[in-house]
Short mmCIF file of C-alpha atoms and ligand atoms in Angstrom, two decimals:
data_model
loop_
_atom_site.label_atom_id
_atom_site.label_comp_id
_atom_site.label_asym_id
_atom_site.label_seq_id
_atom_site.Cartn_x
_atom_site.Cartn_y
_atom_site.Cartn_z
CA UNK A 1197 111.17 82.35 107.61
CA UNK A 1198 112.20 86.45 107.29
CA UNK A 1199 115.23 84.87 105.69
CA UNK A 1200 113.40 82.72 103.50
CA UNK A 1201 111.30 86.06 102.53
CA UNK A 1202 114.08 88.42 102.17
CA UNK A 1203 117.20 86.03 100.58
CA UNK A 1204 115.22 85.72 96.87
CA UNK A 1205 114.64 89.63 96.94
CA UNK A 1206 117.91 90.42 97.39
CA UNK A 1207 119.18 87.72 94.76
CA UNK A 1208 116.62 89.40 92.61
CA UNK A 1209 117.61 92.41 93.12
CA UNK A 1210 114.23 94.11 94.36
CA UNK A 1211 116.06 95.37 97.34
CA UNK A 1212 119.60 96.75 97.57
CA UNK A 1213 121.31 94.65 100.79
CA UNK A 1214 122.05 98.06 102.07
CA UNK A 1215 118.55 98.74 102.76
CA UNK A 1216 117.96 95.58 104.60
CA UNK A 1217 118.24 95.86 108.59
CA UNK A 1218 117.32 92.52 110.07
CA UNK A 1219 116.72 91.89 113.96
CA UNK A 1220 117.54 89.06 116.34
CA UNK A 1221 116.34 88.59 119.58
CA UNK A 1222 120.03 88.02 121.12
CA UNK A 1223 123.33 88.63 119.79
CA UNK A 1224 124.50 85.02 119.98
CA UNK A 1225 122.11 84.55 116.67
CA UNK A 1226 123.70 87.37 114.44
CA UNK A 1227 126.12 85.18 112.85
CA UNK A 1228 123.46 82.38 112.20
CA UNK A 1229 121.29 85.05 110.31
CA UNK A 1230 123.74 86.56 108.68
CA UNK A 1231 124.95 82.97 107.01
CA UNK A 1232 124.29 83.09 103.16
CA UNK A 1233 123.04 86.94 102.78
CA UNK A 1234 125.27 89.38 100.99
CA UNK A 1235 127.64 91.25 103.30
CA UNK A 1236 126.02 94.18 103.08
CA UNK A 1237 123.33 93.24 105.42
CA UNK A 1238 123.13 94.34 109.02
CA UNK A 1239 121.51 92.35 111.54
CA UNK A 1240 121.47 93.50 115.22
CA UNK A 1241 120.01 92.26 118.32
CA UNK A 1242 116.98 93.77 119.64
CA UNK A 1243 118.95 95.20 122.54
CA UNK A 1244 121.36 97.02 120.13
CA UNK A 1245 120.07 101.12 119.73
CA UNK A 1246 120.78 100.45 115.66
CA UNK A 1247 117.53 98.15 115.95
CA UNK A 1248 115.20 101.30 116.65
CA UNK A 1249 116.07 102.10 112.88
CA UNK A 1250 114.10 99.61 112.08
CA UNK A 1251 110.22 101.95 113.19
CA UNK A 1252 111.43 104.53 110.46
CA UNK A 1253 111.82 102.07 107.67
CA UNK A 1254 108.75 102.18 105.01
CA UNK A 1255 108.34 98.38 105.16
CA UNK A 1256 108.92 95.88 107.81
CA UNK A 1257 108.00 92.12 108.32
CA UNK A 1258 107.76 90.77 111.77
CA UNK A 1259 108.51 87.02 111.46
CA UNK A 1260 109.18 86.23 115.77
CA UNK A 1261 107.27 83.34 117.29
CA UNK A 1262 103.65 84.01 118.49
CA UNK A 1263 104.74 83.89 122.10
CA UNK A 1264 107.25 86.82 120.92
CA UNK A 1265 104.74 89.06 120.22
CA UNK A 1266 104.01 90.73 123.68
CA UNK A 1267 107.33 91.58 124.33
CA UNK A 1268 108.04 92.86 120.46
CA UNK A 1269 104.88 95.13 121.27
CA UNK A 1270 106.04 96.61 124.40
CA UNK A 1271 109.42 96.96 123.46
CA UNK A 1272 108.72 99.20 120.53
CA UNK A 1273 105.62 101.18 121.38
CA UNK A 1274 107.76 104.12 121.96
CA UNK A 1275 109.51 104.26 118.89
CA UNK A 1276 106.57 103.95 116.63
CA UNK A 1277 105.25 107.45 114.74
CA UNK A 1278 101.56 107.68 113.89
CA UNK A 1279 101.72 110.44 111.63
CA UNK A 1280 103.15 109.04 108.29
CA UNK A 1281 101.15 109.13 104.87
CA UNK A 1282 100.85 106.74 103.60
CA UNK A 1283 101.31 104.45 106.65
CA UNK A 1284 104.73 102.44 106.37
CA UNK A 1285 103.59 98.58 105.73
CA UNK A 1286 104.13 96.04 108.44
CA UNK A 1287 103.72 92.25 107.12
CA UNK A 1288 103.44 89.70 109.76
CA UNK A 1289 103.91 86.09 109.45
CA UNK A 1290 102.94 85.29 112.85
CA UNK A 1291 100.64 82.26 113.22
CA UNK A 1292 97.34 83.26 114.87
CA UNK A 1293 98.05 86.97 115.73
CA UNK A 1294 95.26 88.67 113.79
CA UNK A 1295 94.43 91.87 112.08
CA UNK A 1296 93.20 93.01 114.98
CA UNK A 1297 95.49 92.48 116.87
CA UNK A 1298 98.58 93.70 114.74
CA UNK A 1299 96.51 97.20 114.37
CA UNK A 1300 96.58 97.59 118.10
CA UNK A 1301 99.86 97.03 118.85
CA UNK A 1302 101.30 99.03 115.66
CA UNK A 1303 98.65 101.71 115.04
CA UNK A 1304 101.29 103.81 113.14
CA UNK A 1305 101.20 100.77 110.37
CA UNK A 1306 99.30 99.58 107.35
CA UNK A 1307 98.99 95.71 108.69
CA UNK A 1308 98.89 92.93 106.46
CA UNK A 1309 98.60 89.24 107.73
CA UNK A 1310 100.74 86.67 105.68
CA UNK A 1311 100.59 82.93 105.97
CA UNK A 1312 103.49 81.05 104.11
CA UNK A 1313 105.10 77.97 104.03
CA UNK A 1314 108.69 76.36 104.02
CA UNK A 1315 108.56 75.30 100.40
CA UNK A 1316 109.23 79.05 100.01
CA UNK A 1317 113.03 78.11 100.51
CA UNK A 1318 113.05 76.55 96.81
CA UNK A 1319 110.73 79.04 95.26
CA UNK A 1320 107.64 76.55 95.58
CA UNK A 1321 106.02 78.16 98.44
CA UNK A 1322 101.81 79.36 99.05
CA UNK A 1323 101.02 82.28 100.58
CA UNK A 1324 97.79 83.28 101.88
CA UNK A 1325 97.34 87.29 102.44
CA UNK A 1326 94.69 89.46 104.01
CA UNK A 1327 95.31 93.20 104.84
CA UNK A 1328 93.35 96.16 106.49
CA UNK A 1329 90.71 98.07 104.30
CA UNK A 1330 92.81 100.91 104.35
CA UNK A 1331 95.55 99.40 102.33
CA UNK A 1332 96.53 101.22 98.98
CA UNK A 1333 97.09 99.47 95.79
CA UNK A 1334 100.43 100.35 95.69
CA UNK A 1335 101.00 98.99 98.89
CA UNK A 1336 98.93 95.48 97.68
CA UNK A 1337 101.38 95.98 94.59
CA UNK A 1338 104.66 95.85 97.21
CA UNK A 1339 103.06 92.59 99.11
CA UNK A 1340 102.72 90.91 96.18
CA UNK A 1341 106.09 91.59 95.10
CA UNK A 1342 107.57 90.30 98.13
CA UNK A 1343 105.78 86.72 98.11
CA UNK A 1344 105.96 86.25 94.16
CA UNK A 1345 109.31 85.45 94.13
CA UNK A 1346 108.95 82.37 96.69
CA UNK A 1347 105.26 81.21 96.13
CA UNK A 1348 101.47 81.49 94.87
CA UNK A 1349 99.66 83.69 96.22
CA UNK A 1350 96.15 83.64 97.55
CA UNK A 1351 94.19 86.59 98.71
CA UNK A 1352 91.71 85.22 101.38
CA UNK A 1353 89.02 86.45 104.14
CA UNK A 1354 91.36 86.81 107.48
CA UNK A 1355 88.81 84.18 108.76
CA UNK A 1356 90.30 81.46 106.13
CA UNK A 1357 93.61 81.99 107.15
CA UNK A 1358 94.13 79.67 110.07
CA UNK A 1359 92.66 77.09 107.66
CA UNK A 1360 95.01 77.83 105.01
CA UNK A 1361 97.78 77.63 107.27
CA UNK A 1362 97.05 74.04 108.65
CA UNK A 1363 96.67 73.10 105.15
CA UNK A 1364 99.65 74.63 103.79
CA UNK A 1365 102.05 75.62 106.47
CA UNK A 1366 101.74 72.81 108.72
CA UNK A 1367 101.37 70.51 105.73
CA UNK A 1368 104.99 69.93 105.07
CA UNK A 1369 105.76 68.22 108.23
CA UNK A 1370 102.39 65.54 107.50
CA UNK A 1371 104.08 64.76 104.56
CA UNK A 1372 107.34 64.52 106.13
CA UNK A 1373 106.21 61.79 108.39
CA UNK A 1374 104.85 59.92 105.85
CA UNK A 1375 107.52 60.15 103.42
CA UNK A 1376 109.93 59.10 106.56
CA UNK A 1377 107.40 56.20 107.62
CA UNK A 1378 107.14 54.62 103.80
CA UNK A 1379 110.88 54.87 104.11
CA UNK A 1380 111.25 52.63 107.29
CA UNK A 1381 108.49 50.26 105.81
CA UNK A 1382 110.84 49.74 102.86
CA UNK A 1383 113.43 49.49 105.04
CA UNK A 1384 111.74 46.60 106.97
CA UNK A 1385 110.67 44.76 103.70
CA UNK A 1386 114.52 44.71 102.67
CA UNK A 1387 116.06 47.46 101.00
CA UNK A 1388 119.11 49.71 102.47
CA UNK A 1389 118.12 52.81 104.18
CA UNK A 1390 119.78 55.12 101.64
CA UNK A 1391 117.90 53.85 98.67
CA UNK A 1392 114.49 53.70 100.78
CA UNK A 1393 115.22 57.24 101.53
CA UNK A 1394 115.36 58.29 97.98
CA UNK A 1395 113.12 56.25 96.57
CA UNK A 1396 110.57 57.53 99.17
CA UNK A 1397 111.17 61.07 98.20
CA UNK A 1398 110.85 60.55 94.03
CA UNK A 1399 107.99 58.48 94.90
CA UNK A 1400 106.45 62.00 96.93
CA UNK A 1401 107.87 64.28 94.02
CA UNK A 1402 106.48 62.23 91.23
CA UNK A 1403 103.09 61.60 92.30
CA UNK A 1404 102.72 65.43 93.05
CA UNK A 1405 103.81 66.41 89.44
CA UNK A 1406 101.43 63.30 88.07
CA UNK A 1407 98.43 64.74 89.97
CA UNK A 1408 99.42 68.36 88.98
CA UNK A 1409 100.10 67.83 85.30
CA UNK A 1410 97.80 65.45 84.40
CA UNK A 1411 95.14 67.43 86.23
CA UNK A 1412 93.73 64.32 88.32
CA UNK A 1413 91.44 64.08 91.14
CA UNK A 1414 93.70 61.82 94.09
CA UNK A 1415 91.12 59.17 93.57
CA UNK A 1416 91.47 58.34 89.98
CA UNK A 1417 95.32 58.50 90.72
CA UNK A 1418 94.47 55.97 93.47
CA UNK A 1419 92.02 53.79 91.25
CA UNK A 1420 94.70 53.62 88.72
CA UNK A 1421 97.50 52.40 90.78
CA UNK A 1422 94.90 49.55 92.32
CA UNK A 1423 94.55 47.11 90.21
CA UNK A 1424 92.15 43.97 91.14
CA UNK A 1425 93.41 41.66 94.25
CA UNK A 1426 97.09 43.49 93.87
CA UNK A 1427 99.66 44.51 96.36
CA UNK A 1428 98.08 48.23 96.65
CA UNK A 1429 94.82 47.16 97.26
CA UNK A 1430 96.13 45.26 100.12
CA UNK A 1431 98.25 47.94 101.74
CA UNK A 1432 95.11 50.42 101.24
CA UNK A 1433 92.81 48.28 103.09
CA UNK A 1434 95.56 48.19 106.00
CA UNK A 1435 95.93 52.42 105.67
CA UNK A 1436 92.26 52.43 106.01
CA UNK A 1437 92.01 49.88 108.79
CA UNK A 1438 94.65 52.11 110.36
CA UNK A 1439 92.69 55.00 110.05
CA UNK A 1440 95.34 57.33 107.85
CA UNK A 1441 92.50 59.24 106.46
CA UNK A 1442 91.06 60.22 109.36
CA UNK A 1443 94.01 61.09 110.96
CA UNK A 1444 95.09 63.29 108.45
CA UNK A 1445 91.50 65.13 108.26
CA UNK A 1446 91.54 65.85 112.32
CA UNK A 1447 95.32 66.61 111.81
CA UNK A 1448 94.57 69.52 109.52
CA UNK A 1449 91.24 70.36 111.97
CA UNK A 1450 93.25 70.32 115.13
CA UNK A 1451 96.01 72.39 113.33
CA UNK A 1452 93.71 75.46 112.33
CA UNK A 1453 91.89 75.08 115.98
CA UNK A 1454 95.38 75.57 117.48
CA UNK A 1455 96.39 78.68 115.29
CA UNK A 1456 92.67 80.17 116.97
CA UNK A 1457 93.91 79.18 120.32
CA UNK A 1458 97.61 80.84 119.79
CA UNK A 1459 95.85 84.16 119.60
CA UNK A 1460 94.10 83.65 122.71
CA UNK A 1461 97.33 82.79 124.54
CA UNK A 1462 99.38 85.74 123.41
CA UNK A 1463 96.57 87.99 124.08
CA UNK A 1464 97.55 90.77 126.55
N1 NAP B 1263 108.56 77.78 110.17
C1 NAP B 1263 107.83 77.76 109.22
O1 NAP B 1263 107.24 76.91 108.66
C2 NAP B 1263 106.56 78.70 109.22
C3 NAP B 1263 105.65 78.70 108.31
C4 NAP B 1263 105.07 79.81 108.02
C5 NAP B 1263 105.28 80.92 109.09
N2 NAP B 1263 106.12 80.93 110.32
C6 NAP B 1263 105.66 81.64 111.11
O2 NAP B 1263 106.63 82.58 110.99
C7 NAP B 1263 107.17 83.05 112.42
C8 NAP B 1263 108.51 82.95 112.92
O3 NAP B 1263 109.06 81.27 112.47
P1 NAP B 1263 110.43 80.92 112.52
O4 NAP B 1263 110.16 79.25 112.34
O5 NAP B 1263 111.19 81.65 111.37
O6 NAP B 1263 111.01 80.94 113.68
P2 NAP B 1263 112.55 81.22 114.11
O7 NAP B 1263 113.09 80.88 113.46
O8 NAP B 1263 112.57 81.38 115.78
O9 NAP B 1263 112.78 82.57 114.07
C9 NAP B 1263 112.25 84.06 115.09
C10 NAP B 1263 113.31 85.03 115.24
O10 NAP B 1263 112.71 86.12 115.98
C11 NAP B 1263 113.67 86.58 116.53
N3 NAP B 1263 113.47 87.35 117.60
C12 NAP B 1263 113.02 86.68 118.74
N4 NAP B 1263 112.95 87.45 119.88
C13 NAP B 1263 112.73 88.71 119.05
C14 NAP B 1263 112.69 90.38 119.72
N5 NAP B 1263 112.57 90.83 120.86
N6 NAP B 1263 113.43 91.03 118.75
C15 NAP B 1263 113.68 90.96 117.24
N7 NAP B 1263 113.63 89.81 117.16
C16 NAP B 1263 113.56 88.71 117.84
C17 NAP B 1263 114.61 85.44 116.65
O11 NAP B 1263 116.17 85.58 117.46
P3 NAP B 1263 116.38 84.80 118.54
O12 NAP B 1263 117.09 83.25 117.94
O13 NAP B 1263 117.92 85.65 118.72
O14 NAP B 1263 116.05 84.50 119.48
C18 NAP B 1263 114.63 84.79 115.47
O15 NAP B 1263 115.40 85.21 114.70
C19 NAP B 1263 106.10 82.55 113.52
O16 NAP B 1263 105.39 83.23 113.98
C20 NAP B 1263 105.73 81.22 113.15
O17 NAP B 1263 104.36 81.25 112.91
C21 NAP B 1263 106.80 79.66 110.21
#
């Protein structure tokens, strides 16, 4: 996720590769982290003494797993300085870790919570942002500029971020599952595998474009496709019976609950 955020900024020349320092957990991950990045970017492991340099930087992006948060917090506490003004920015993309937790862990920083999603990898992401009250207008601009090349930005109350994540960050996995299952259905109905996968992808992207370009409500599109006593309405009857709609509703609610729970699990 860190690379998805940083790479477009380097490609657009917003930051110079020499000014970027990446930190990974173990030295065995360095080469894969460096893949596709300009050669001037440095990546070191958290055990390397150079990793402390990052705490002098005016801007940090924290993109470890939520379960790794406590370790980071402990290992950096001695490197942080509390007397810079304006305070350096720390942008966290960790699911479930609240601004309050971030501020306690990184007291010398102005903390920002960003919830972004994997379509950011192709510049079509969505990012929800919540920040501390003491953030300056210039710092807000810096944060927006980081996420603008990869996503549409939504500034939200922090308590809405878990629901935002449940829909937008976890959403690509739900959609991928649906697309895969539709392709399996086409194979079961007699089409070759490769063609089924290709057609399922195209059906997804074409439907998404139709919904957004014609500004259709999903129900309108469904009604347009389902003709009386036709094939689609027969299929829809089955999907309703199997509970597809309810399963997706509950999936989003559960993902939001899990995001809130993660914060408790990693609490110190
Ligand atoms: N994946 C998504 O779709 C998505 C979307 C939105 C937000 N997020 C959030 O983004 C965060 C990262 O997700 P990800 O999928 O990018 O995870 P990831 O691929 O596992 O990346 C985590 C990185 O943190 C490094 N790391 C671990 N311990 C460290 C330490 N002590 N010091 C420095 N670096 C350390 C890991 O290095 P090693 O591999 O060497 O351990 C790895 O490079 C998560 O908190 C997740 O909630 C993810």
